Amino acid sequence: ENTGLMPAFKAELCGAMRAEALWCISEFLMHHA
């Protein structure tokens, strides 16, 4: 089965989302400082 894939996939997805969130926050701060 691919149960071993799920944690890695979730971790990668969470990492991407966190990076995206940081980028959005920095963009927001730059434009609304």
JSON list of N, CA and C in Angstrom, two decimals:
[
{"chain": "A", "resi": 1, "resn": "GLU", "atom": "N", "xyz": [0.83, -1.21, 0.00]},
{"chain": "A", "resi": 1, "resn": "GLU", "atom": "CA", "xyz": [0.00, 0.00, 0.00]},
{"chain": "A", "resi": 1, "resn": "GLU", "atom": "C", "xyz": [0.86, 1.26, 0.00]},
{"chain": "A", "resi": 2, "resn": "ASN", "atom": "N", "xyz": [0.24, 2.39, -0.19]},
{"chain": "A", "resi": 2, "resn": "ASN", "atom": "CA", "xyz": [0.98, 3.65, -0.18]},
{"chain": "A", "resi": 2, "resn": "ASN", "atom": "C", "xyz": [0.71, 4.44, 1.09]},
{"chain": "A", "resi": 3, "resn": "THR", "atom": "N", "xyz": [0.58, 3.73, 2.22]},
{"chain": "A", "resi": 3, "resn": "THR", "atom": "CA", "xyz": [0.42, 4.42, 3.50]},
{"chain": "A", "resi": 3, "resn": "THR", "atom": "C", "xyz": [1.70, 5.16, 3.86]},
{"chain": "A", "resi": 4, "resn": "GLY", "atom": "N", "xyz": [2.84, 4.64, 3.40]},
{"chain": "A", "resi": 4, "resn": "GLY", "atom": "CA", "xyz": [4.12, 5.29, 3.65]},
{"chain": "A", "resi": 4, "resn": "GLY", "atom": "C", "xyz": [4.27, 6.61, 2.90]},
{"chain": "A", "resi": 5, "resn": "LEU", "atom": "N", "xyz": [3.50, 6.75, 1.82]},
{"chain": "A", "resi": 5, "resn": "LEU", "atom": "CA", "xyz": [3.58, 7.97, 1.03]},
{"chain": "A", "resi": 5, "resn": "LEU", "atom": "C", "xyz": [2.86, 9.14, 1.71]},
{"chain": "A", "resi": 6, "resn": "MET", "atom": "N", "xyz": [1.79, 8.85, 2.41]},
{"chain": "A", "resi": 6, "resn": "MET", "atom": "CA", "xyz": [0.95, 9.92, 2.93]},
{"chain": "A", "resi": 6, "resn": "MET", "atom": "C", "xyz": [1.65, 10.89, 3.87]},
{"chain": "A", "resi": 7, "resn": "PRO", "atom": "N", "xyz": [2.39, 10.43, 4.89]},
{"chain": "A", "resi": 7, "resn": "PRO", "atom": "CA", "xyz": [3.06, 11.39, 5.79]},
{"chain": "A", "resi": 7, "resn": "PRO", "atom": "C", "xyz": [4.03, 12.30, 5.04]},
{"chain": "A", "resi": 8, "resn": "ALA", "atom": "N", "xyz": [4.78, 11.71, 4.10]},
{"chain": "A", "resi": 8, "resn": "ALA", "atom": "CA", "xyz": [5.73, 12.51, 3.32]},
{"chain": "A", "resi": 8, "resn": "ALA", "atom": "C", "xyz": [4.99, 13.53, 2.46]},
{"chain": "A", "resi": 9, "resn": "PHE", "atom": "N", "xyz": [3.89, 13.10, 1.86]},
{"chain": "A", "resi": 9, "resn": "PHE", "atom": "CA", "xyz": [3.10, 13.98, 1.02]},
{"chain": "A", "resi": 9, "resn": "PHE", "atom": "C", "xyz": [2.51, 15.12, 1.84]},
{"chain": "A", "resi": 10, "resn": "LYS", "atom": "N", "xyz": [1.95, 14.77, 3.01]},
{"chain": "A", "resi": 10, "resn": "LYS", "atom": "CA", "xyz": [1.37, 15.77, 3.89]},
{"chain": "A", "resi": 10, "resn": "LYS", "atom": "C", "xyz": [2.44, 16.76, 4.36]},
{"chain": "A", "resi": 11, "resn": "ALA", "atom": "N", "xyz": [3.61, 16.25, 4.70]},
{"chain": "A", "resi": 11, "resn": "ALA", "atom": "CA", "xyz": [4.69, 17.11, 5.16]},
{"chain": "A", "resi": 11, "resn": "ALA", "atom": "C", "xyz": [5.11, 18.08, 4.06]},
{"chain": "A", "resi": 12, "resn": "GLU", "atom": "N", "xyz": [5.18, 17.57, 2.83]},
{"chain": "A", "resi": 12, "resn": "GLU", "atom": "CA", "xyz": [5.57, 18.40, 1.70]},
{"chain": "A", "resi": 12, "resn": "GLU", "atom": "C", "xyz": [4.51, 19.46, 1.44]},
{"chain": "A", "resi": 13, "resn": "LEU", "atom": "N", "xyz": [3.25, 19.06, 1.51]},
{"chain": "A", "resi": 13, "resn": "LEU", "atom": "CA", "xyz": [2.15, 19.98, 1.29]},
{"chain": "A", "resi": 13, "resn": "LEU", "atom": "C", "xyz": [2.12, 21.06, 2.37]},
{"chain": "A", "resi": 14, "resn": "CYS", "atom": "N", "xyz": [2.30, 20.67, 3.61]},
{"chain": "A", "resi": 14, "resn": "CYS", "atom": "CA", "xyz": [2.31, 21.63, 4.72]},
{"chain": "A", "resi": 14, "resn": "CYS", "atom": "C", "xyz": [3.48, 22.60, 4.57]},
{"chain": "A", "resi": 15, "resn": "GLY", "atom": "N", "xyz": [4.63, 22.09, 4.15]},
{"chain": "A", "resi": 15, "resn": "GLY", "atom": "CA", "xyz": [5.79, 22.94, 3.94]},
{"chain": "A", "resi": 15, "resn": "GLY", "atom": "C", "xyz": [5.53, 23.97, 2.85]},
{"chain": "A", "resi": 16, "resn": "ALA", "atom": "N", "xyz": [4.90, 23.52, 1.76]},
{"chain": "A", "resi": 16, "resn": "ALA", "atom": "CA", "xyz": [4.58, 24.42, 0.66]},
{"chain": "A", "resi": 16, "resn": "ALA", "atom": "C", "xyz": [3.58, 25.48, 1.11]},
{"chain": "A", "resi": 17, "resn": "MET", "atom": "N", "xyz": [2.57, 25.06, 1.87]},
{"chain": "A", "resi": 17, "resn": "MET", "atom": "CA", "xyz": [1.56, 25.99, 2.35]},
{"chain": "A", "resi": 17, "resn": "MET", "atom": "C", "xyz": [2.16, 27.02, 3.29]},
{"chain": "A", "resi": 18, "resn": "ARG", "atom": "N", "xyz": [3.09, 26.57, 4.14]},
{"chain": "A", "resi": 18, "resn": "ARG", "atom": "CA", "xyz": [3.73, 27.47, 5.09]},
{"chain": "A", "resi": 18, "resn": "ARG", "atom": "C", "xyz": [4.57, 28.50, 4.34]},
{"chain": "A", "resi": 19, "resn": "ALA", "atom": "N", "xyz": [5.32, 28.04, 3.33]},
{"chain": "A", "resi": 19, "resn": "ALA", "atom": "CA", "xyz": [6.12, 28.96, 2.52]},
{"chain": "A", "resi": 19, "resn": "ALA", "atom": "C", "xyz": [5.23, 29.97, 1.81]},
{"chain": "A", "resi": 20, "resn": "GLU", "atom": "N", "xyz": [4.11, 29.50, 1.28]},
{"chain": "A", "resi": 20, "resn": "GLU", "atom": "CA", "xyz": [3.16, 30.37, 0.60]},
{"chain": "A", "resi": 20, "resn": "GLU", "atom": "C", "xyz": [2.59, 31.39, 1.57]},
{"chain": "A", "resi": 21, "resn": "ALA", "atom": "N", "xyz": [2.26, 30.94, 2.78]},
{"chain": "A", "resi": 21, "resn": "ALA", "atom": "CA", "xyz": [1.71, 31.84, 3.79]},
{"chain": "A", "resi": 21, "resn": "ALA", "atom": "C", "xyz": [2.73, 32.91, 4.17]},
{"chain": "A", "resi": 22, "resn": "LEU", "atom": "N", "xyz": [3.99, 32.52, 4.33]},
{"chain": "A", "resi": 22, "resn": "LEU", "atom": "CA", "xyz": [5.04, 33.48, 4.66]},
{"chain": "A", "resi": 22, "resn": "LEU", "atom": "C", "xyz": [5.21, 34.50, 3.55]},
{"chain": "A", "resi": 23, "resn": "TRP", "atom": "N", "xyz": [5.15, 34.03, 2.32]},
{"chain": "A", "resi": 23, "resn": "TRP", "atom": "CA", "xyz": [5.26, 34.93, 1.17]},
{"chain": "A", "resi": 23, "resn": "TRP", "atom": "C", "xyz": [4.10, 35.92, 1.15]},
{"chain": "A", "resi": 24, "resn": "CYS", "atom": "N", "xyz": [2.89, 35.43, 1.40]},
{"chain": "A", "resi": 24, "resn": "CYS", "atom": "CA", "xyz": [1.70, 36.30, 1.42]},
{"chain": "A", "resi": 24, "resn": "CYS", "atom": "C", "xyz": [1.82, 37.34, 2.53]},
{"chain": "A", "resi": 25, "resn": "ILE", "atom": "N", "xyz": [2.29, 36.92, 3.69]},
{"chain": "A", "resi": 25, "resn": "ILE", "atom": "CA", "xyz": [2.43, 37.85, 4.82]},
{"chain": "A", "resi": 25, "resn": "ILE", "atom": "C", "xyz": [3.46, 38.92, 4.51]},
{"chain": "A", "resi": 26, "resn": "SER", "atom": "N", "xyz": [4.60, 38.52, 3.94]},
{"chain": "A", "resi": 26, "resn": "SER", "atom": "CA", "xyz": [5.64, 39.51, 3.63]},
{"chain": "A", "resi": 26, "resn": "SER", "atom": "C", "xyz": [5.15, 40.48, 2.55]},
{"chain": "A", "resi": 27, "resn": "GLU", "atom": "N", "xyz": [4.42, 39.98, 1.56]},
{"chain": "A", "resi": 27, "resn": "GLU", "atom": "CA", "xyz": [3.84, 40.84, 0.53]},
{"chain": "A", "resi": 27, "resn": "GLU", "atom": "C", "xyz": [2.87, 41.83, 1.16]},
{"chain": "A", "resi": 28, "resn": "PHE", "atom": "N", "xyz": [2.00, 41.33, 2.04]},
{"chain": "A", "resi": 28, "resn": "PHE", "atom": "CA", "xyz": [1.02, 42.18, 2.70]},
{"chain": "A", "resi": 28, "resn": "PHE", "atom": "C", "xyz": [1.71, 43.27, 3.51]},
{"chain": "A", "resi": 29, "resn": "LEU", "atom": "N", "xyz": [2.73, 42.88, 4.26]},
{"chain": "A", "resi": 29, "resn": "LEU", "atom": "CA", "xyz": [3.44, 43.86, 5.09]},
{"chain": "A", "resi": 29, "resn": "LEU", "atom": "C", "xyz": [4.13, 44.91, 4.24]},
{"chain": "A", "resi": 30, "resn": "MET", "atom": "N", "xyz": [4.69, 44.50, 3.12]},
{"chain": "A", "resi": 30, "resn": "MET", "atom": "CA", "xyz": [5.37, 45.46, 2.25]},
{"chain": "A", "resi": 30, "resn": "MET", "atom": "C", "xyz": [4.38, 46.48, 1.69]},
{"chain": "A", "resi": 31, "resn": "HIS", "atom": "N", "xyz": [3.18, 46.03, 1.34]},
{"chain": "A", "resi": 31, "resn": "HIS", "atom": "CA", "xyz": [2.23, 46.93, 0.69]},
{"chain": "A", "resi": 31, "resn": "HIS", "atom": "C", "xyz": [1.41, 47.75, 1.68]},
{"chain": "A", "resi": 32, "resn": "HIS", "atom": "N", "xyz": [1.34, 47.28, 2.93]},
{"chain": "A", "resi": 32, "resn": "HIS", "atom": "CA", "xyz": [0.48, 47.95, 3.91]},
{"chain": "A", "resi": 32, "resn": "HIS", "atom": "C", "xyz": [1.24, 48.47, 5.11]},
{"chain": "A", "resi": 33, "resn": "ALA", "atom": "N", "xyz": [2.56, 48.57, 4.98]},
{"chain": "A", "resi": 33, "resn": "ALA", "atom": "CA", "xyz": [3.38, 49.03, 6.10]},
{"chain": "A", "resi": 33, "resn": "ALA", "atom": "C", "xyz": [3.06, 50.50, 6.41]}
]
